[in-house]
Amino acid sequence: MREVVVLSGKGGTGKTTVSGSLAVLASNKVMADCDVDAANLHLLLDPVLKSSSPFYGLKKATINHEKCLGCNLCIHLCRFDAIGPGFVVDPVLCEGCAVCYHACPCGAVEMIEHVAGYLFLSETRYGPLVHARLGIAEDNSGKLVAAVRKEARRLAEEEKKELIITDGPPGIGCPAISCLSGADLVLIITEPTFSGRHDLERVLELAKHFGCRAAVCINKWDLEPENSRALESLCNRYSVPLVGHLPYDESVMEAVKSGRPVIQECSGPMEEGILALWDKLKALLELR
Amino acid sequence: MKVAVCAQDNHIDARVDPRFGRCPYFIVVDLDSGNWEGVQNTGTQSSGGAGVQTAQLLVNRGVNVVLVDRIGPNAIEVLGRAGIQVYGGIHGTVSQSLESYRQGKLTILSRANSPSHGGMGRG
Amino acid sequence: MIIAVASGKGGTGKTTVASSLALVAAEKGEVWFLDCDVEEPNGHIMLKPHWHRKETVRVPVPEINREKCTLCGRCAEVCAFHALVVLPQEVMLFPTMCHSCGGCWHLCPAGAISPGWREIGRVEEGSSGKIGFVHGRLNVGEAISPPLIQAVKKRIRPGVLNIVDAPPGTSCPVIRAVEGADFCLLVTEPTPFGLHDLKLAYEMATQLGVPCGVAVNRSDGNDDPVRQFCHTNNVPLLFQLLQDREVARGYARGIPAVEVRPEWKEHFSALLAFLEKEGYARCAK
């Protein structure tokens, strides 16, 4: 079984658009949406929810006012300013470090289970989809991302699937890092903009830092061909193969608007581009 | 000489678990006496840093050798510094893996063969 | 006054809107641009500041005094983030996992741990014409961004307009960027992705008690779902920027939208007038 993780650094470069099309083209696979902060893949795949389960974050502190003597030690020690007047803990600011719990001389602090989000398992006409929703203001620690990937892996093993397509989160922080462990290939979607180039370099650096095999696809490459050439030389510098060139195509917006994977709505260079990308990925992943 | 094996269940014939930090049990075998015991891995419940916490558990248990399939960089660093040898690439059951180890068929790991989950940040 | 520019979804045009707003506002008075998307800062590409100052941002991490340490194991036991391991001969620290909570140095029974310092990124300050510019840049491989976001926000100037470009999403880093703002401009695009993530971003701003308004980017003139959302929730729909290949090309080359389409300045002037009229400007901190 193989896993390809689609990342981009910068948001809005077409990660989900590409993942959605790969989901149509690949057979015998599981999809995982690891952008738990703003999950979108389900909007293209028309899923039927089969089950959902709560996801627990780090336990958060609460103060039992009957036991509290008002010594202020917890307020003094809390580096996150999470304990306010009247010894009330702000759950948004509390990071769950439990320093107050350990330090309180009268045992007035309790650490309470806390639901930070939900993990979903859905069925789509393209195969199973694992996705999640992190609660607002929650800690996007990468733990929910890891839970999504673990569930996808379990399903893939159970149902003897040969591929997992993981739509990754933007950025290069914890959630993106969580997507790299054990992935067979990181497909980076970039665009020929200055910010695209800037962010591509940071993601390539990240993949290198964690020793992950990467490949790059340039979306909207014809928007600024000169910038696309700069992206190509950046890939050369990192010895990372360029596996796709997708054109700037306003029909992409139409496809997304109608909530369908682009490969089903496009024709001409866009369709050819996506098919060629898939062929190269299959070769890199050694799929049939 | 104590050898720990990542296992899916609390039994000497259980299937091995491919993960280190989040495997549910370790089967710890005393090669001198042949006795084994199952150790529940408390790291599986941890919110990040599971590999490190699991390595701490094995250090505290006085284990000398660990047999794994995959292991991340933080965990292997801890085990290495504690003088615990790590052998990789196990499959099948716990007893099969022990047999491969006895026959010298496993390779010693000096580096991680699985990237870190990168800990858990506020990020 | 502090205006945060946010969007649930990445790539909707946050930086396009924020940089154009800064350029238009600079024609009228002092303005500061603070890029809080420290994982992928992009504002400088549009505004091309001259840098004046760089400063590293450091967070406290445990430093262990081996003479005093008794290897009792208490630090590893209290560390909720599993950043510490106690081995038979030494204590090991995994610095990127540390949240700087201070538990280990407060609770070590031997007094063997003290806070040391570790760099996580840097804050760079400069100016672009009349715009004051600040951004944070997280070191690659670092997982924890909020302390860096807070370091950027320390540069907020009282009494003038501060534009905060927030990271995408609705989790912790976004909260750090948007909290304390007088108004939050939510940028969206007229797709199901854009609308889905707009709803999340609106919930986030509401939860923080920050009043907000919506701007649609890459509009094709048919924005009914967004319009309906705004109507239902009584959120002002402030302006729409049309889908425009020339603007997209300008963005690609680092040219702000209002320089490619000067007529778009009207939208931003109208936004500033709206903020003035609604009294958000009076909330100046």
XYZ file of C-alpha atoms in Angstrom:
696
model
C 0.000 0.000 0.000
C 1.223 3.503 -0.903
C 0.390 6.943 0.367
C 0.701 10.185 -1.574
C 0.314 13.377 0.460
C -0.649 16.551 -1.387
C 0.846 19.708 0.143
C 1.350 23.278 -1.017
C 2.676 25.574 1.678
C 0.578 28.455 0.404
C -3.178 27.966 0.485
C -5.346 28.155 -2.623
C -2.827 26.787 -5.114
C -5.147 23.927 -6.080
C -4.331 21.170 -3.592
C -7.924 20.020 -3.186
C -8.673 20.463 -6.889
C -5.818 18.096 -7.725
C -6.596 15.657 -4.890
C -10.235 15.506 -6.017
C -9.204 14.681 -9.580
C -6.723 12.031 -8.422
C -9.561 10.539 -6.385
C -11.525 10.085 -9.614
C -8.605 8.633 -11.591
C -7.143 6.224 -9.040
C -8.825 2.913 -8.458
C -8.824 0.904 -5.252
C -7.921 3.711 -2.844
C -8.893 5.546 0.320
C -9.045 9.349 0.511
C -8.005 11.289 3.607
C -8.600 15.005 4.122
C -5.943 16.218 6.560
C -6.790 19.907 6.281
C -8.746 19.501 9.508
C -8.879 23.246 10.028
C -10.753 23.950 6.777
C -11.648 20.625 5.209
C -12.931 20.949 1.639
C -12.412 17.651 -0.147
C -15.823 16.375 0.971
C -17.443 19.246 -0.936
C -16.265 17.661 -4.215
C -16.914 14.011 -3.453
C -20.529 14.085 -2.308
C -19.983 11.809 0.709
C -22.520 9.867 2.760
C -21.525 10.028 6.407
C -21.164 6.572 7.927
C -19.793 7.304 11.373
C -18.345 10.077 13.459
C -16.344 9.890 16.651
C -15.217 12.551 19.094
C -11.578 13.510 19.161
C -10.077 14.364 22.536
C -7.421 17.026 22.925
C -5.171 17.520 25.922
C -7.153 17.675 29.160
C -7.867 21.223 30.331
C -7.770 22.632 33.825
C -10.779 23.578 35.927
C -10.637 24.925 39.447
C -12.820 23.571 42.217
C -13.767 26.705 44.156
C -14.674 24.778 47.281
C -11.121 23.538 47.653
C -9.383 26.700 46.407
C -7.791 28.840 49.123
C -7.081 31.729 46.762
C -3.287 31.632 47.114
C -2.748 32.874 43.534
C 0.039 30.383 42.857
C -1.704 29.033 39.734
C -2.199 32.530 38.329
C 1.435 33.280 39.002
C 2.691 30.090 37.339
C 0.403 29.955 34.284
C 2.484 31.136 31.334
C -0.569 31.292 29.075
C -2.536 33.786 31.224
C -5.389 31.301 31.168
C -6.529 31.786 34.765
C -8.585 34.925 35.219
C -10.086 36.783 38.161
C -12.102 34.567 40.476
C -9.882 31.616 39.498
C -11.828 30.866 36.335
C -9.886 29.053 33.599
C -10.311 30.326 30.049
C -10.528 27.109 27.998
C -9.341 28.890 24.855
C -6.119 30.030 26.497
C -5.494 26.866 28.570
C -2.952 24.667 26.777
C -3.395 21.717 29.103
C 0.162 21.846 30.468
C -1.200 20.930 33.943
C 1.377 23.057 35.770
C -1.432 24.442 37.961
C -2.679 20.914 38.632
C 0.737 19.779 39.835
C 1.517 22.957 41.774
C -1.776 23.661 43.584
C -1.130 23.147 47.323
C -4.753 22.215 48.052
C -5.523 19.940 45.103
C -8.185 22.315 43.788
C -7.284 21.910 40.111
C -8.778 19.089 38.097
C -7.840 18.146 34.551
C -10.982 17.465 32.508
C -11.437 15.565 29.222
C -12.094 17.876 26.363
C -13.582 17.220 22.923
C -11.488 19.154 20.416
C -13.125 17.948 17.225
C -14.684 15.065 15.352
C -13.354 12.373 13.071
C -15.652 11.284 10.218
C -15.794 8.217 8.051
C -17.787 8.561 4.836
C -18.495 6.617 1.707
C -18.299 8.262 -1.703
C -18.821 6.903 -5.188
C -15.028 7.059 -5.551
C -14.305 5.082 -2.382
C -14.059 5.686 1.366
C -13.178 9.151 2.690
C -11.765 9.880 6.136
C -12.131 13.514 7.210
C -12.360 15.599 10.350
C -13.436 18.878 11.823
C -11.307 20.600 14.426
C -13.258 22.848 16.789
C -12.817 26.596 16.468
C -9.890 28.014 18.457
C -8.560 24.510 19.080
C -4.964 23.538 19.076
C -4.168 22.204 15.604
C -1.465 20.032 17.026
C -1.203 17.561 14.243
C -2.728 14.951 16.521
C -6.086 15.051 14.711
C -4.181 14.944 11.415
C -2.374 11.846 12.694
C -5.734 10.343 13.728
C -7.172 10.893 10.217
C -4.137 9.261 8.627
C -4.205 6.366 11.066
C -7.865 5.687 10.320
C -7.220 5.888 6.566
C -4.322 3.446 6.925
C -6.452 1.049 8.983
C -9.213 1.146 6.375
C -6.790 0.696 3.504
C -5.262 -2.347 5.172
C -8.631 -3.810 6.081
C -10.086 -3.348 2.605
C -6.828 -4.218 0.818
C -6.566 -0.862 -0.956
C -3.382 -0.093 -2.783
C -3.315 3.696 -2.391
C -4.122 6.454 0.094
C -4.583 9.962 -1.321
C -4.089 12.503 1.458
C -5.128 16.125 0.954
C -2.794 17.985 3.285
C -3.112 21.230 5.238
C -1.541 24.537 4.186
C 1.572 25.871 5.893
C 4.712 24.203 7.149
C 3.865 23.948 10.853
C 2.688 21.095 12.990
C -0.250 19.829 10.875
C 1.887 19.725 7.722
C 4.721 18.007 9.578
C 2.239 15.418 10.860
C 1.379 14.538 7.270
C 4.919 13.606 6.335
C 5.585 10.621 8.585
C 5.602 7.409 6.630
C 4.290 8.953 3.387
C 5.679 7.412 0.206
C 5.527 10.642 -1.758
C 4.767 14.285 -1.084
C 3.162 15.952 -4.095
C 3.620 19.709 -3.822
C 1.182 21.884 -5.769
C 2.587 25.304 -6.505
C 1.806 28.272 -8.752
C 4.051 30.647 -10.714
C 3.595 33.583 -8.362
C 6.263 35.164 -6.180
C 4.469 33.917 -3.102
C 4.103 30.466 -4.658
C 7.842 30.299 -5.222
C 8.609 31.586 -1.736
C 6.334 28.987 -0.152
C 7.472 26.161 -2.443
C 11.000 26.670 -1.218
C 9.835 26.401 2.392
C 7.918 23.163 1.726
C 10.856 21.655 -0.200
C 13.047 22.553 2.756
C 10.539 20.870 5.088
C 10.436 17.673 3.014
C 14.239 17.631 2.945
C 14.399 18.249 6.701
C 12.212 15.201 7.325
C 13.775 13.057 4.594
C 10.589 12.702 2.495
C 10.529 12.015 -1.221
C 8.845 14.921 -3.021
C 7.516 15.785 -6.485
C 6.161 19.099 -7.757
C 3.198 20.075 -9.937
C 2.880 23.658 -11.211
C -0.714 24.826 -11.387
C -1.634 27.784 -13.673
C 1.887 27.433 -15.135
C 1.053 29.596 -18.181
C -0.043 32.555 -16.048
C 3.597 33.683 -15.844
C 5.805 31.253 -17.822
C 8.922 33.054 -16.666
C 8.054 32.432 -13.018
C 7.303 28.809 -13.925
C 10.856 28.468 -15.206
C 12.122 29.824 -11.894
C 10.048 27.128 -10.125
C 11.593 24.514 -12.409
C 15.121 25.547 -11.528
C 14.181 25.552 -7.850
C 13.052 21.928 -8.251
C 16.332 21.102 -9.995
C 18.265 22.643 -7.148
C 16.477 20.316 -4.704
C 16.690 17.366 -7.150
C 12.928 17.023 -6.989
C 11.088 15.825 -10.144
C 8.541 18.074 -11.817
C 5.580 15.835 -12.531
C 2.869 18.172 -13.774
C 2.053 21.410 -15.585
C -1.581 22.473 -15.317
C -2.844 25.518 -17.248
C -4.697 28.577 -15.970
C -8.250 27.612 -16.824
C -11.354 29.459 -15.741
C -13.429 26.305 -16.104
C -11.733 25.099 -12.899
C -13.710 27.707 -10.987
C -16.902 26.507 -12.721
C -16.193 22.895 -11.778
C -15.487 23.840 -8.169
C -18.648 25.971 -8.137
C -20.716 23.032 -9.277
C -19.056 20.910 -6.599
C -17.500 18.386 -8.949
C -13.909 17.181 -9.423
C -12.259 19.201 -12.202
C -11.267 16.139 -14.244
C -14.954 15.455 -14.866
C -15.671 18.944 -16.145
C -12.615 19.955 -18.133
C -11.225 19.179 -21.567
C -8.190 20.109 -23.666
C -4.907 21.058 -21.985
C -6.333 20.851 -18.459
C -7.566 17.288 -18.927
C -4.326 16.257 -20.647
C -2.319 17.884 -17.876
C -4.124 16.031 -15.104
C -3.892 12.695 -16.946
C -0.175 13.173 -17.536
C 0.314 14.050 -13.862
C -1.476 10.890 -12.812
C 0.668 8.758 -15.150
C 3.849 10.160 -13.644
C 2.568 9.654 -10.116
C 1.668 6.063 -10.878
C 5.214 5.468 -12.086
C 6.746 7.127 -9.018
C 4.482 5.171 -6.681
C 5.005 1.952 -8.659
C 1.266 1.428 -9.034
C -0.235 -0.751 -11.705
C 19.074 -9.820 28.768
C 15.618 -8.387 28.095
C 14.181 -8.051 24.589
C 10.998 -6.010 23.902
C 8.872 -6.568 20.778
C 6.123 -4.226 19.469
C 2.905 -6.257 19.533
C -0.749 -5.822 18.631
C -1.897 -7.977 21.528
C -0.802 -9.138 24.965
C 0.586 -12.522 23.901
C 3.834 -14.161 22.764
C 2.122 -15.301 19.560
C 0.463 -11.954 18.874
C 1.091 -10.207 15.570
C 3.790 -7.571 15.661
C 2.692 -3.950 15.432
C 4.436 -1.860 12.754
C 4.471 1.225 14.984
C 6.683 1.927 17.944
C 5.155 4.867 19.834
C 1.556 3.841 19.324
C 1.757 0.057 19.469
C -0.624 -1.183 22.170
C 1.688 -3.738 23.868
C 5.290 -4.729 24.276
C 6.125 -8.345 24.862
C 9.227 -8.267 27.047
C 11.151 -11.544 26.978
C 13.933 -12.472 29.376
C 16.249 -14.499 27.129
C 18.058 -16.043 30.102
C 14.972 -17.536 31.741
C 12.701 -17.673 28.692
C 9.906 -15.934 30.646
C 7.848 -13.241 28.986
C 5.468 -10.562 30.166
C 3.130 -8.206 28.311
C 3.536 -4.505 29.031
C 0.751 -2.160 28.085
C 2.065 0.887 26.230
C 0.686 3.969 27.977
C 2.159 6.100 25.195
C -0.712 5.214 22.849
C -3.007 7.541 24.740
C -0.559 10.397 24.812
C -1.267 13.564 22.887
C 1.890 13.694 20.856
C 5.335 12.682 21.910
C 4.188 9.066 22.005
C 7.520 7.722 20.772
C 9.473 9.572 23.423
C 7.109 8.506 26.165
C 7.224 4.892 24.996
C 11.029 4.963 24.924
C 10.953 6.247 28.515
C 8.740 3.305 29.482
C 11.226 0.785 28.045
C 14.191 2.568 29.650
C 12.420 2.378 33.021
C 11.779 -1.349 32.467
C 15.486 -2.047 32.033
C 15.112 -3.438 28.514
C 18.370 -4.113 26.573
C 17.072 -4.728 23.037
C 13.963 -3.545 21.144
C 12.597 -5.177 17.970
C 10.518 -2.858 15.784
C 9.259 -2.438 12.259
C 9.322 1.340 12.075
C 10.605 3.889 14.561
C 10.919 7.673 14.545
C 13.997 9.811 15.155
C 13.147 11.033 18.664
C 12.464 7.562 20.014
C 15.586 6.030 18.511
C 17.684 8.862 19.897
C 16.362 8.188 23.399
C 16.953 4.445 23.127
C 20.418 4.965 21.671
C 21.465 7.320 24.450
C 20.175 4.840 27.019
C 22.346 2.140 25.429
C 19.394 0.098 24.146
C 19.932 -1.657 20.804
C 17.180 -1.356 18.188
C 16.609 -3.916 15.431
C 14.219 -3.085 12.575
C 12.067 -4.715 9.929
C 10.145 -7.276 11.969
C 6.956 -8.886 10.648
C 4.674 -11.823 11.394
C 4.303 -12.728 15.060
C 6.257 -11.848 18.178
C 7.745 -15.343 18.513
C 8.765 -15.383 14.829
C 10.501 -12.038 15.311
C 12.338 -13.331 18.367
C 13.473 -16.340 16.339
C 14.784 -14.071 13.561
C 16.615 -12.064 16.202
C 18.207 -15.188 17.724
C 19.340 -16.329 14.275
C 20.926 -12.931 13.637
C 18.621 -12.200 10.697
C 17.570 -8.714 11.805
C 19.532 -5.573 11.031
C 20.453 -3.099 13.708
C 19.009 0.391 13.258
C 21.212 3.349 13.971
C 18.860 5.882 12.368
C 15.124 6.411 12.274
C 13.262 4.732 9.415
C 10.100 6.753 9.942
C 9.935 10.543 10.177
C 8.810 12.173 13.368
C 5.270 13.324 13.827
C 7.090 16.456 14.781
C 5.617 16.649 18.237
C 2.524 18.645 18.850
C 2.532 22.356 18.822
C 0.145 25.145 19.352
C 0.597 25.681 15.629
C -7.591 50.898 15.135
C -6.761 47.296 14.327
C -8.302 45.605 11.282
C -7.643 41.899 10.907
C -7.915 40.373 7.440
C -8.801 36.692 7.695
C -10.286 33.806 5.726
C -10.950 30.232 6.647
C -9.573 29.019 3.343
C -6.064 29.779 2.174
C -5.471 31.470 -1.166
C -8.734 33.424 -1.281
C -6.885 36.724 -1.648
C -6.257 37.806 1.929
C -2.892 39.284 1.085
C -4.255 40.891 -2.113
C -6.969 42.624 -0.086
C -4.778 43.507 2.894
C -1.965 44.984 0.788
C -4.379 47.004 -1.372
C -6.114 48.303 1.731
C -2.754 49.375 3.166
C -1.814 51.216 -0.042
C -5.117 53.098 -0.192
C -5.043 53.919 3.528
C -1.475 55.223 3.207
C -2.754 57.938 0.858
C -4.770 59.258 3.802
C -2.609 58.744 6.877
C -0.243 56.589 8.867
C -0.737 52.858 8.472
C 1.053 49.734 9.685
C 0.912 46.357 7.987
C 1.519 43.347 10.237
C 1.843 39.983 8.490
C 0.923 37.335 11.066
C 0.918 34.434 8.607
C 4.307 33.475 10.008
C 4.374 30.014 8.426
C 4.087 31.489 4.950
C 4.529 35.280 5.138
C 3.728 36.830 1.752
C 2.791 40.464 2.410
C 6.367 41.622 1.757
C 6.140 40.281 -1.790
C 3.377 42.807 -2.562
C 4.606 45.745 -0.503
C 8.379 45.264 -0.987
C 9.498 46.956 2.224
C 12.997 48.217 2.963
C 14.092 46.440 6.082
C 15.276 48.444 9.058
C 15.408 45.944 11.870
C 15.526 42.205 12.419
C 15.098 40.571 15.731
C 15.145 36.916 16.700
C 12.233 35.591 18.734
C 13.112 33.183 21.483
C 11.057 31.020 23.794
C 12.124 29.626 27.160
C 13.064 25.937 27.327
C 14.471 23.958 30.262
C 18.176 24.022 30.939
C 19.311 21.209 33.198
C 22.089 21.596 35.729
C 23.696 18.158 35.743
C 25.427 18.780 39.050
C 22.154 19.311 40.853
C 19.988 16.811 38.898
C 19.237 13.616 40.811
C 17.586 11.908 37.782
C 14.432 11.483 39.875
C 12.187 11.600 36.803
C 9.748 14.234 38.085
C 10.285 16.586 35.106
C 9.437 13.918 32.533
C 6.414 12.926 34.594
C 4.932 16.452 34.735
C 5.727 17.399 31.119
C 2.336 17.172 29.365
C 4.067 17.499 25.989
C 6.618 14.702 26.510
C 9.520 16.949 25.706
C 11.709 15.493 28.461
C 13.051 11.979 29.005
C 15.011 10.856 32.032
C 17.633 8.212 31.235
C 19.894 6.380 33.699
C 22.688 8.919 33.164
C 21.078 12.071 31.834
C 17.944 14.074 31.055
C 17.169 14.557 27.366
C 15.182 17.464 25.958
C 13.275 17.574 22.661
C 13.114 21.344 22.220
C 10.550 21.502 19.368
C 8.036 19.648 21.541
C 8.406 22.038 24.472
C 5.540 24.515 24.989
C 7.526 26.630 27.444
C 4.952 26.034 30.184
C 7.619 26.136 32.899
C 6.304 23.053 34.694
C 9.724 21.386 34.864
C 11.597 24.344 36.275
C 8.921 25.163 38.833
C 8.392 21.590 39.946
C 11.932 20.095 39.921
C 12.463 19.033 43.545
C 16.241 19.500 43.258
C 16.036 22.970 41.738
C 18.161 21.661 38.866
C 16.180 23.207 35.995
C 16.185 26.825 34.923
C 14.710 28.506 31.849
C 17.124 28.827 28.917
C 16.341 30.331 25.516
C 15.775 28.937 22.061
C 15.148 30.727 18.761
C 11.929 29.847 16.867
C 11.959 32.535 14.183
C 12.388 36.221 13.637
C 10.468 39.449 13.370
C 11.493 41.844 10.617
C 10.512 45.483 10.538
C 10.714 47.927 7.662
C 8.778 50.431 5.607
C 7.241 50.574 2.177
C 6.634 54.186 1.183
C 4.406 55.503 3.928
C 3.441 52.033 5.149
C 5.159 50.667 8.234
C 5.759 46.956 7.731
C 6.277 44.104 10.201
C 6.261 40.374 9.661
C 7.260 37.186 11.441
C 9.064 34.280 9.848
C 8.907 30.887 11.525
C 12.044 28.764 11.204
C 11.460 25.695 9.018
C 10.804 22.613 11.156
C 9.368 24.612 14.067
C 5.889 23.574 15.104
C 4.749 26.328 17.424
C 3.838 29.699 15.898
C 1.735 31.682 18.444
C 4.691 33.169 20.379
C 6.000 34.554 17.088
C 2.564 35.947 16.170
C 2.448 37.653 19.543
C 5.897 39.135 18.929
C 4.640 40.613 15.629
C 1.544 42.020 17.335
C 3.656 43.734 19.986
C 4.614 46.143 17.179
C 1.020 47.401 16.812
C 1.097 51.207 16.988
C -1.605 52.842 19.079
C -3.699 55.616 17.580
C -3.140 54.725 13.913
C -4.513 52.160 11.477
C -2.970 48.692 11.900
C -3.756 46.022 9.306
C -3.179 42.471 10.540
C -2.877 39.793 7.835
C -3.951 36.585 9.633
C -2.990 33.003 8.787
C -5.661 30.768 7.179
C -7.899 28.470 9.217
C -9.682 28.933 12.541
C -7.320 27.273 14.997
C -5.009 28.654 17.627
C -2.645 30.765 15.459
C -5.599 32.538 13.796
C -7.135 33.281 17.185
C -3.843 34.837 18.328
C -3.771 36.998 15.196
C -7.409 38.153 15.249
C -8.021 38.625 18.993
C -7.999 42.237 20.063
C -8.905 43.533 16.586
C -11.606 46.194 16.282
C -12.908 44.731 13.049
C -12.304 41.596 11.040
C -12.544 41.613 7.260
C -13.367 38.116 6.002
C -12.155 37.454 2.468
C -13.888 34.701 0.532
C -14.333 33.428 -3.007
C -17.643 32.464 -4.641
C -17.125 28.686 -4.547
C -18.495 26.040 -2.196
C -14.978 25.905 -0.669
C -14.992 29.640 -0.080
C -18.481 29.633 1.441
C -17.804 26.620 3.653
C -14.669 28.216 5.057
C -16.305 31.651 5.320
C -18.851 30.136 7.706
C -16.026 28.802 9.879
C -14.176 32.112 9.834
C -17.369 33.986 10.723
C -17.916 31.643 13.678
C -14.335 32.264 14.785
C -14.690 36.063 14.684
C -18.048 35.886 16.456
C -16.604 33.695 19.177
C -13.881 36.291 19.732
C -16.499 39.069 19.826
C -14.868 40.861 16.890
C -17.389 42.495 14.504
C -16.857 41.484 10.900
C -17.687 42.154 7.273
C -17.209 40.182 4.071
C -15.299 40.863 0.870
C -15.651 38.566 -2.145
C -12.583 38.030 -4.305
C -12.534 36.550 -7.829
C -16.244 37.207 -8.202
C -17.924 36.395 -11.499
C -20.860 38.596 -10.603
C -22.940 35.702 -9.344
C -22.316 35.587 -5.597
C -25.791 34.645 -4.422
C -24.758 32.025 -1.838
C -22.353 34.467 -0.160
C -24.936 37.250 -0.343
C -27.501 35.003 1.261
C -25.109 33.986 4.016
C -24.381 37.641 4.795
C -28.079 38.497 4.770
C -29.023 35.616 7.089
C -26.318 36.463 9.586
C -26.670 40.206 9.263
C -23.052 40.686 8.239
C -22.271 43.519 5.822
C -21.125 42.430 2.361
C -18.619 45.203 1.797
C -17.348 44.781 -1.748
C -16.652 42.357 -4.571
C -13.479 42.168 -6.624
C -13.981 40.640 -10.045
C -12.191 37.607 -11.426
C -9.471 39.238 -13.497
C -6.600 37.524 -15.271
C -4.529 40.727 -15.291
C -4.851 41.032 -11.516
C -3.868 37.363 -11.183
C -0.809 38.010 -13.379
C 0.017 41.105 -11.338
C -0.186 39.036 -8.171
C 2.136 36.482 -9.752
C 4.730 39.201 -10.292
C 4.199 40.841 -6.904
C 2.154 43.804 -8.155
C -0.717 44.806 -5.854
C -4.247 44.691 -7.262
C -4.859 48.442 -6.892
C -1.807 49.142 -9.017
C -3.053 46.873 -11.801
C -6.609 48.230 -11.474
C -6.451 51.728 -9.930
C -10.258 51.948 -10.196
C -10.464 49.265 -7.470
C -9.153 51.839 -4.977
C -12.754 53.000 -4.621
C -13.688 49.752 -2.879
C -10.998 50.255 -0.280
C -11.768 53.946 0.237
C -15.394 52.971 0.736
C -14.329 50.339 3.284
C -12.307 52.894 5.229
C -15.255 55.303 5.141
C -17.547 52.518 6.367
C -15.251 51.759 9.293
C -15.122 55.448 10.177
C -18.892 55.834 9.944
C -19.680 52.706 11.943
C -17.379 53.948 14.667
C -14.809 51.149 14.553
C -12.100 53.758 14.091
C -13.091 55.277 17.407
C -12.265 52.048 19.201
C -8.612 52.947 18.590
C -6.378 51.417 21.162
